[in-house]
DNA sequence: GCGACAG
DNA sequence: ATCTTGTCGC
């Protein structure tokens, strides 16, 4: 398998795993951006048993919060018919193609991206947030609503409290309470990111909902795009 | 062999 | 992921 193969999407599950094993070595996890001015939220929507996927990317201005939320600097959407099925651990190969199609329309290059799913909290330490961060060469954060792998204690009930997510003796993420009393989200560094910075950035992009604004807005926008289609 | 399993 | 608005509960 040569370098070009790492950019093919019409692969078998076995080939996908091999690509992940090669790509994971390129991840940078010992440094993170000190300041984030703009952040992109990424989400994908898929209609009930269909292979027609929709993606939305929304760029938010974290530096100038308004009463209603963070200013939306840009939105890009796309749709695509895909063949790769949903396989736990191989989500990237189903969802990233349509995300890249939307991403290419973006005029702004954000400082960071946040994806709906895991970063390194993945069996091979390369979830969709890590994979996407590598492809667009940006710091990235995974923000999943549920767990893929790892064990953890129940985090404290207050906003900002978190418990480490641990797999094979390694801390791979944080189970973070984003608001008092809500069920926690699963945060993990994706690429060019550390866990502590990921948690800080998530909390700084937090408004009054369970999900941080980047993924919450992206989820809202992708559903609008899908209904309009 | 059995259970778990992002979206 | 998705079918779905108002409604029950802290």
PDB file of C-alpha atoms (C1' of nucleotides) in Angstrom:
ATOM      1  CA  UNK A   1       0.000   0.000   0.000  1.00  0.00           C
ATOM      2  CA  UNK A   2       1.555   3.301  -1.035  1.00  0.00           C
ATOM      3  CA  UNK A   3       0.929   6.874   0.084  1.00  0.00           C
ATOM      4  CA  UNK A   4      -1.877   7.434  -2.405  1.00  0.00           C
ATOM      5  CA  UNK A   5      -3.812   4.591  -0.865  1.00  0.00           C
ATOM      6  CA  UNK A   6      -4.080   6.623   2.326  1.00  0.00           C
ATOM      7  CA  UNK A   7      -6.392   8.985   0.459  1.00  0.00           C
ATOM      8  CA  UNK A   8      -8.697   6.428  -1.109  1.00  0.00           C
ATOM      9  CA  UNK A   9     -12.168   5.931   0.270  1.00  0.00           C
ATOM     10  CA  UNK A  10     -13.370   3.024  -1.855  1.00  0.00           C
ATOM     11  CA  UNK A  11     -11.699   0.520   0.401  1.00  0.00           C
ATOM     12  CA  UNK A  12     -12.649  -2.644   2.217  1.00  0.00           C
ATOM     13  CA  UNK A  13     -12.930  -2.660   6.013  1.00  0.00           C
ATOM     14  CA  UNK A  14      -9.622  -4.538   6.176  1.00  0.00           C
ATOM     15  CA  UNK A  15      -7.900  -1.914   4.029  1.00  0.00           C
ATOM     16  CA  UNK A  16      -9.477   0.829   6.138  1.00  0.00           C
ATOM     17  CA  UNK A  17      -7.920  -0.642   9.272  1.00  0.00           C
ATOM     18  CA  UNK A  18      -4.530  -0.772   7.551  1.00  0.00           C
ATOM     19  CA  UNK A  19      -4.867   2.883   6.553  1.00  0.00           C
ATOM     20  CA  UNK A  20      -5.706   3.804  10.129  1.00  0.00           C
ATOM     21  CA  UNK A  21      -2.678   1.948  11.442  1.00  0.00           C
ATOM     22  CA  UNK A  22      -0.439   3.903   9.086  1.00  0.00           C
ATOM     23  CA  UNK A  23      -2.056   7.286   9.611  1.00  0.00           C
ATOM     24  CA  UNK A  24      -2.062   7.096  13.394  1.00  0.00           C
ATOM     25  CA  UNK A  25       1.715   7.478  13.458  1.00  0.00           C
ATOM     26  CA  UNK A  26       1.359  10.981  12.020  1.00  0.00           C
ATOM     27  CA  UNK A  27      -0.768  12.257  14.878  1.00  0.00           C
ATOM     28  CA  UNK A  28       0.747  14.973  17.056  1.00  0.00           C
ATOM     29  CA  UNK A  29      -0.515  14.787  20.621  1.00  0.00           C
ATOM     30  CA  UNK A  30       2.161  16.545  22.665  1.00  0.00           C
ATOM     31  CA  UNK A  31       1.352  20.100  21.655  1.00  0.00           C
ATOM     32  CA  UNK A  32      -1.750  22.230  21.308  1.00  0.00           C
ATOM     33  CA  UNK A  33      -2.631  25.773  20.219  1.00  0.00           C
ATOM     34  CA  UNK A  34      -2.504  28.310  23.059  1.00  0.00           C
ATOM     35  CA  UNK A  35      -5.190  30.563  21.595  1.00  0.00           C
ATOM     36  CA  UNK A  36      -8.240  29.613  19.548  1.00  0.00           C
ATOM     37  CA  UNK A  37      -9.963  32.506  17.817  1.00  0.00           C
ATOM     38  CA  UNK A  38     -12.089  30.592  15.321  1.00  0.00           C
ATOM     39  CA  UNK A  39     -13.318  27.026  15.502  1.00  0.00           C
ATOM     40  CA  UNK A  40     -15.156  24.846  12.998  1.00  0.00           C
ATOM     41  CA  UNK A  41     -17.932  22.514  14.103  1.00  0.00           C
ATOM     42  CA  UNK A  42     -18.500  19.477  11.892  1.00  0.00           C
ATOM     43  CA  UNK A  43     -21.495  17.137  11.774  1.00  0.00           C
ATOM     44  CA  UNK A  44     -23.019  14.568   9.424  1.00  0.00           C
ATOM     45  CA  UNK A  45     -26.652  13.590   9.056  1.00  0.00           C
ATOM     46  CA  UNK A  46     -27.949  10.415   7.517  1.00  0.00           C
ATOM     47  CA  UNK A  47     -31.599   9.744   6.767  1.00  0.00           C
ATOM     48  CA  UNK A  48     -33.025   6.533   8.148  1.00  0.00           C
ATOM     49  CA  UNK A  49     -31.381   3.565   6.443  1.00  0.00           C
ATOM     50  CA  UNK A  50     -30.189   5.726   3.534  1.00  0.00           C
ATOM     51  CA  UNK A  51     -26.701   6.123   2.092  1.00  0.00           C
ATOM     52  CA  UNK A  52     -27.335   9.755   1.191  1.00  0.00           C
ATOM     53  CA  UNK A  53     -25.295  11.698   3.710  1.00  0.00           C
ATOM     54  CA  UNK A  54     -25.322  15.410   4.455  1.00  0.00           C
ATOM     55  CA  UNK A  55     -22.520  17.354   6.102  1.00  0.00           C
ATOM     56  CA  UNK A  56     -22.283  20.808   7.609  1.00  0.00           C
ATOM     57  CA  UNK A  57     -19.255  22.801   8.676  1.00  0.00           C
ATOM     58  CA  UNK A  58     -19.838  25.958  10.705  1.00  0.00           C
ATOM     59  CA  UNK A  59     -17.092  28.407  11.648  1.00  0.00           C
ATOM     60  CA  UNK A  60     -17.630  30.276  14.909  1.00  0.00           C
ATOM     61  CA  UNK A  61     -15.872  33.315  16.323  1.00  0.00           C
ATOM     62  CA  UNK A  62     -14.945  32.367  19.885  1.00  0.00           C
ATOM     63  CA  UNK A  63     -13.309  35.733  20.549  1.00  0.00           C
ATOM     64  CA  UNK A  64     -16.464  37.835  20.306  1.00  0.00           C
ATOM     65  CA  UNK A  65     -19.296  36.104  22.156  1.00  0.00           C
ATOM     66  CA  UNK A  66     -22.704  37.779  21.802  1.00  0.00           C
ATOM     67  CA  UNK A  67     -25.764  37.527  24.051  1.00  0.00           C
ATOM     68  CA  UNK A  68     -27.222  34.930  21.690  1.00  0.00           C
ATOM     69  CA  UNK A  69     -24.015  32.992  21.167  1.00  0.00           C
ATOM     70  CA  UNK A  70     -20.854  33.022  19.122  1.00  0.00           C
ATOM     71  CA  UNK A  71     -20.993  34.838  15.766  1.00  0.00           C
ATOM     72  CA  UNK A  72     -21.246  32.516  12.773  1.00  0.00           C
ATOM     73  CA  UNK A  73     -18.488  33.474  10.360  1.00  0.00           C
ATOM     74  CA  UNK A  74     -19.273  30.905   7.662  1.00  0.00           C
ATOM     75  CA  UNK A  75     -21.355  27.826   6.887  1.00  0.00           C
ATOM     76  CA  UNK A  76     -20.683  25.200   4.232  1.00  0.00           C
ATOM     77  CA  UNK A  77     -22.779  22.130   3.453  1.00  0.00           C
ATOM     78  CA  UNK A  78     -22.653  19.202   1.034  1.00  0.00           C
ATOM     79  CA  UNK A  79     -24.396  15.925   0.320  1.00  0.00           C
ATOM     80  CA  UNK A  80     -23.049  12.681  -1.067  1.00  0.00           C
ATOM     81  CA  UNK A  81     -24.194   9.128  -1.752  1.00  0.00           C
ATOM     82  CA  UNK A  82     -21.777   6.764   0.005  1.00  0.00           C
ATOM     83  CA  UNK A  83     -21.195   3.021  -0.126  1.00  0.00           C
ATOM     84  CA  UNK A  84     -19.130   2.332   2.981  1.00  0.00           C
ATOM     85  CA  UNK A  85     -21.394   1.082   5.797  1.00  0.00           C
ATOM     86  CA  UNK A  86     -21.391   2.197   9.391  1.00  0.00           C
ATOM     87  CA  UNK A  87     -18.898  -0.016  11.173  1.00  0.00           C
ATOM     88  CA  UNK A  88     -17.893   0.817  14.757  1.00  0.00           C
ATOM     89  CA  UNK A  89     -14.256   1.923  14.584  1.00  0.00           C
ATOM     90  CA  UNK A  90     -14.447   2.792  10.886  1.00  0.00           C
ATOM     91  CA  UNK A  91     -16.815   5.748  10.976  1.00  0.00           C
ATOM     92  CA  UNK A  92     -14.271   7.929   9.152  1.00  0.00           C
ATOM     93  CA  UNK A  93     -14.614   5.906   5.986  1.00  0.00           C
ATOM     94  CA  UNK A  94     -18.329   6.516   5.836  1.00  0.00           C
ATOM     95  CA  UNK A  95     -18.498  10.147   6.918  1.00  0.00           C
ATOM     96  CA  UNK A  96     -15.276  11.930   5.972  1.00  0.00           C
ATOM     97  CA  UNK A  97     -15.848  12.049   2.194  1.00  0.00           C
ATOM     98  CA  UNK A  98     -18.972  14.194   2.523  1.00  0.00           C
ATOM     99  CA  UNK A  99     -17.303  16.314   5.194  1.00  0.00           C
ATOM    100  CA  UNK A 100     -14.378  17.058   2.873  1.00  0.00           C
ATOM    101  CA  UNK A 101     -16.830  17.992   0.117  1.00  0.00           C
ATOM    102  CA  UNK A 102     -18.309  20.642   2.405  1.00  0.00           C
ATOM    103  CA  UNK A 103     -14.907  21.616   3.812  1.00  0.00           C
ATOM    104  CA  UNK A 104     -13.564  22.454   0.339  1.00  0.00           C
ATOM    105  CA  UNK A 105     -16.201  25.167  -0.013  1.00  0.00           C
ATOM    106  CA  UNK A 106     -14.917  26.965   3.068  1.00  0.00           C
ATOM    107  CA  UNK A 107     -13.315  30.357   2.468  1.00  0.00           C
ATOM    108  CA  UNK A 108     -12.104  30.751   6.045  1.00  0.00           C
ATOM    109  CA  UNK A 109      -9.397  28.536   7.482  1.00  0.00           C
ATOM    110  CA  UNK A 110     -10.314  28.083  11.171  1.00  0.00           C
ATOM    111  CA  UNK A 111      -7.802  27.688  13.999  1.00  0.00           C
ATOM    112  CA  UNK A 112      -9.248  24.382  15.113  1.00  0.00           C
ATOM    113  CA  UNK A 113     -12.064  21.917  14.419  1.00  0.00           C
ATOM    114  CA  UNK A 114     -14.458  19.938  16.571  1.00  0.00           C
ATOM    115  CA  UNK A 115     -16.117  16.804  15.236  1.00  0.00           C
ATOM    116  CA  UNK A 116     -19.094  14.764  16.425  1.00  0.00           C
ATOM    117  CA  UNK A 117     -17.344  11.530  17.473  1.00  0.00           C
ATOM    118  CA  UNK A 118     -14.055  10.450  18.985  1.00  0.00           C
ATOM    119  CA  UNK A 119     -10.495  11.672  18.582  1.00  0.00           C
ATOM    120  CA  UNK A 120      -7.957   9.184  19.948  1.00  0.00           C
ATOM    121  CA  UNK A 121     -10.598   7.491  22.120  1.00  0.00           C
ATOM    122  CA  UNK A 122     -10.675   4.739  19.527  1.00  0.00           C
ATOM    123  CA  UNK A 123      -9.411   1.127  19.316  1.00  0.00           C
ATOM    124  CA  UNK A 124      -6.513   2.213  17.075  1.00  0.00           C
ATOM    125  CA  UNK A 125      -6.315   5.740  18.537  1.00  0.00           C
ATOM    126  CA  UNK A 126      -7.553   7.401  15.348  1.00  0.00           C
ATOM    127  CA  UNK A 127     -11.227   8.267  15.446  1.00  0.00           C
ATOM    128  CA  UNK A 128     -12.957  10.593  13.007  1.00  0.00           C
ATOM    129  CA  UNK A 129     -11.767  13.787  14.717  1.00  0.00           C
ATOM    130  CA  UNK A 130      -8.140  12.645  14.549  1.00  0.00           C
ATOM    131  CA  UNK A 131      -8.453  11.502  10.941  1.00  0.00           C
ATOM    132  CA  UNK A 132     -10.092  14.741   9.862  1.00  0.00           C
ATOM    133  CA  UNK A 133      -7.521  16.828  11.723  1.00  0.00           C
ATOM    134  CA  UNK A 134      -4.747  15.029   9.862  1.00  0.00           C
ATOM    135  CA  UNK A 135      -6.371  15.499   6.457  1.00  0.00           C
ATOM    136  CA  UNK A 136      -6.950  19.240   6.835  1.00  0.00           C
ATOM    137  CA  UNK A 137      -3.845  19.696   8.995  1.00  0.00           C
ATOM    138  CA  UNK A 138      -5.568  21.490  11.857  1.00  0.00           C
ATOM    139  CA  UNK A 139      -5.786  20.985  15.608  1.00  0.00           C
ATOM    140  CA  UNK A 140      -8.882  18.881  16.260  1.00  0.00           C
ATOM    141  CA  UNK A 141     -11.099  17.726  19.100  1.00  0.00           C
ATOM    142  CA  UNK A 142     -13.485  14.787  19.284  1.00  0.00           C
ATOM    143  CA  UNK A 143     -16.771  15.405  21.084  1.00  0.00           C
ATOM    144  CA  UNK A 144     -18.939  12.305  21.215  1.00  0.00           C
ATOM    145  CA  UNK A 145     -22.309  11.924  22.877  1.00  0.00           C
ATOM    146  CA  UNK A 146     -21.648   8.301  23.771  1.00  0.00           C
ATOM    147  CA  UNK A 147     -18.693   6.027  24.393  1.00  0.00           C
ATOM    148  CA  UNK A 148     -16.849   3.968  21.801  1.00  0.00           C
ATOM    149  CA  UNK A 149     -14.223   2.393  24.054  1.00  0.00           C
ATOM    150  CA  UNK A 150     -12.696   2.932  27.475  1.00  0.00           C
ATOM    151  CA  UNK A 151     -13.691   2.674  31.121  1.00  0.00           C
ATOM    152  CA  UNK A 152     -14.500   5.551  33.434  1.00  0.00           C
ATOM    153  CA  UNK A 153     -16.065   6.592  36.704  1.00  0.00           C
ATOM    154  CA  UNK A 154     -19.158   8.750  36.746  1.00  0.00           C
ATOM    155  CA  UNK A 155     -17.908  12.365  36.747  1.00  0.00           C
ATOM    156  CA  UNK A 156     -19.093  14.820  39.408  1.00  0.00           C
ATOM    157  CA  UNK A 157     -22.502  16.443  38.796  1.00  0.00           C
ATOM    158  CA  UNK A 158     -21.291  20.007  38.209  1.00  0.00           C
ATOM    159  CA  UNK A 159     -20.291  21.773  35.008  1.00  0.00           C
ATOM    160  CA  UNK A 160     -16.600  21.307  34.258  1.00  0.00           C
ATOM    161  CA  UNK A 161     -16.151  18.144  36.325  1.00  0.00           C
ATOM    162  CA  UNK A 162     -14.709  15.199  34.454  1.00  0.00           C
ATOM    163  CA  UNK A 163     -13.320  11.693  34.812  1.00  0.00           C
ATOM    164  CA  UNK A 164     -10.516  10.206  32.761  1.00  0.00           C
ATOM    165  CA  UNK A 165     -11.510   7.757  30.026  1.00  0.00           C
ATOM    166  CA  UNK A 166      -9.059   4.871  30.215  1.00  0.00           C
ATOM    167  CA  UNK A 167      -8.240   2.033  27.831  1.00  0.00           C
ATOM    168  CA  UNK A 168      -5.419  -0.484  28.280  1.00  0.00           C
ATOM    169  CA  UNK A 169      -3.986   1.606  31.087  1.00  0.00           C
ATOM    170  CA  UNK A 170      -3.871   4.735  28.956  1.00  0.00           C
ATOM    171  CA  UNK A 171      -5.886   7.918  29.415  1.00  0.00           C
ATOM    172  CA  UNK A 172      -7.510   8.500  26.045  1.00  0.00           C
ATOM    173  CA  UNK A 173     -10.113  11.115  26.858  1.00  0.00           C
ATOM    174  CA  UNK A 174     -12.336  12.861  29.376  1.00  0.00           C
ATOM    175  CA  UNK A 175     -15.925  12.165  30.343  1.00  0.00           C
ATOM    176  CA  UNK A 176     -16.965  15.766  30.806  1.00  0.00           C
ATOM    177  CA  UNK A 177     -19.998  17.346  32.420  1.00  0.00           C
ATOM    178  CA  UNK A 178     -20.679  20.317  30.170  1.00  0.00           C
ATOM    179  CA  UNK A 179     -23.635  21.589  32.245  1.00  0.00           C
ATOM    180  CA  UNK A 180     -24.857  20.922  35.769  1.00  0.00           C
ATOM    181  CA  UNK A 181     -26.788  17.668  35.889  1.00  0.00           C
ATOM    182  CA  UNK A 182     -26.741  16.756  32.178  1.00  0.00           C
ATOM    183  CA  UNK A 183     -25.311  13.483  30.942  1.00  0.00           C
ATOM    184  CA  UNK A 184     -21.612  13.904  30.175  1.00  0.00           C
ATOM    185  CA  UNK A 185     -19.941  14.055  26.748  1.00  0.00           C
ATOM    186  CA  UNK A 186     -16.846  12.142  25.647  1.00  0.00           C
ATOM    187  CA  UNK A 187     -13.967  14.482  24.827  1.00  0.00           C
ATOM    188  CA  UNK A 188     -10.689  13.350  23.303  1.00  0.00           C
ATOM    189  CA  UNK A 189      -7.823  15.075  21.536  1.00  0.00           C
ATOM    190  CA  UNK A 190      -7.815  14.544  17.775  1.00  0.00           C
ATOM    191  CA  UNK A 191      -4.635  15.957  16.229  1.00  0.00           C
ATOM    192  CA  UNK A 192      -2.167  18.684  17.303  1.00  0.00           C
ATOM    193  CA  UNK A 193      -4.063  18.686  20.588  1.00  0.00           C
ATOM    194  CA  UNK A 194      -3.722  17.615  24.217  1.00  0.00           C
ATOM    195  CA  UNK A 195      -6.473  16.375  26.494  1.00  0.00           C
ATOM    196  CA  UNK A 196      -6.279  19.289  28.920  1.00  0.00           C
ATOM    197  CA  UNK A 197      -6.495  21.847  26.107  1.00  0.00           C
ATOM    198  CA  UNK A 198      -9.339  19.930  24.501  1.00  0.00           C
ATOM    199  CA  UNK A 199     -11.327  20.117  27.732  1.00  0.00           C
ATOM    200  CA  UNK A 200     -10.558  23.836  28.091  1.00  0.00           C
ATOM    201  CA  UNK A 201     -11.592  24.590  24.523  1.00  0.00           C
ATOM    202  CA  UNK A 202     -14.810  22.621  24.859  1.00  0.00           C
ATOM    203  CA  UNK A 203     -15.713  24.495  28.038  1.00  0.00           C
ATOM    204  CA  UNK A 204     -14.865  27.836  26.446  1.00  0.00           C
ATOM    205  CA  UNK A 205     -17.168  27.078  23.512  1.00  0.00           C
ATOM    206  CA  UNK A 206     -19.916  26.051  25.896  1.00  0.00           C
ATOM    207  CA  UNK A 207     -23.171  28.013  26.066  1.00  0.00           C
ATOM    208  CA  UNK A 208     -26.270  26.818  27.873  1.00  0.00           C
ATOM    209  CA  UNK A 209     -26.724  23.425  26.226  1.00  0.00           C
ATOM    210  CA  UNK A 210     -25.327  19.977  26.732  1.00  0.00           C
ATOM    211  CA  UNK A 211     -23.280  20.091  23.530  1.00  0.00           C
ATOM    212  CA  UNK A 212     -20.636  22.747  22.917  1.00  0.00           C
ATOM    213  CA  UNK A 213     -21.649  25.313  20.290  1.00  0.00           C
ATOM    214  CA  UNK A 214     -19.498  24.103  17.364  1.00  0.00           C
ATOM    215  CA  UNK A 215     -21.040  20.633  17.160  1.00  0.00           C
ATOM    216  CA  UNK A 216     -24.455  21.797  18.345  1.00  0.00           C
ATOM    217  CA  UNK A 217     -24.649  24.425  15.588  1.00  0.00           C
ATOM    218  CA  UNK A 218     -23.280  22.033  12.987  1.00  0.00           C
ATOM    219  CA  UNK A 219     -25.913  19.467  13.961  1.00  0.00           C
ATOM    220  CA  UNK A 220     -28.680  22.059  13.673  1.00  0.00           C
ATOM    221  CA  UNK A 221     -27.433  23.314  10.313  1.00  0.00           C
ATOM    222  CA  UNK A 222     -26.927  19.895   8.762  1.00  0.00           C
ATOM    223  CA  UNK A 223     -30.502  18.984   9.589  1.00  0.00           C
ATOM    224  CA  UNK A 224     -31.761  22.191   8.014  1.00  0.00           C
ATOM    225  CA  UNK A 225     -29.763  21.365   4.904  1.00  0.00           C
ATOM    226  CA  UNK A 226     -31.164  17.850   4.791  1.00  0.00           C
ATOM    227  CA  UNK A 227     -34.768  18.984   5.149  1.00  0.00           C
ATOM    228  CA  UNK A 228     -34.279  21.567   2.413  1.00  0.00           C
ATOM    229  CA  UNK A 229     -33.087  18.832   0.053  1.00  0.00           C
TER     230      UNK A 229
ATOM    231  C1'  DG B   1     -17.424 -18.261  22.576  1.00  0.00           C
ATOM    232  C1'  DC B   2     -19.634 -13.844  24.436  1.00  0.00           C
ATOM    233  C1'  DG B   3     -20.437  -9.054  24.797  1.00  0.00           C
ATOM    234  C1'  DA B   4     -19.479  -4.188  23.163  1.00  0.00           C
ATOM    235  C1'  DC B   5     -19.858  -1.293  19.517  1.00  0.00           C
ATOM    236  C1'  DA B   6     -18.711   6.902  17.749  1.00  0.00           C
ATOM    237  C1'  DG B   7     -22.544   8.035  13.868  1.00  0.00           C
TER     238       DG B   7
ATOM    239  C1'  DA C   1     -27.741   8.416  12.678  1.00  0.00           C
ATOM    240  C1'  DT C   2     -33.221   8.533  12.325  1.00  0.00           C
ATOM    241  C1'  DC C   3     -38.966   8.398  13.230  1.00  0.00           C
ATOM    242  C1'  DT C   4     -41.100  13.308  16.430  1.00  0.00           C
ATOM    243  C1'  DT C   5     -44.307  17.906  19.904  1.00  0.00           C
ATOM    244  C1'  DG C   6     -45.651  18.484  23.671  1.00  0.00           C
ATOM    245  C1'  DT C   7     -45.059  17.158  28.023  1.00  0.00           C
ATOM    246  C1'  DC C   8     -43.380  15.188  32.465  1.00  0.00           C
ATOM    247  C1'  DG C   9     -40.035  16.004  36.047  1.00  0.00           C
ATOM    248  C1'  DC C  10     -36.062  18.159  38.779  1.00  0.00           C
TER     249       DC C  10
END
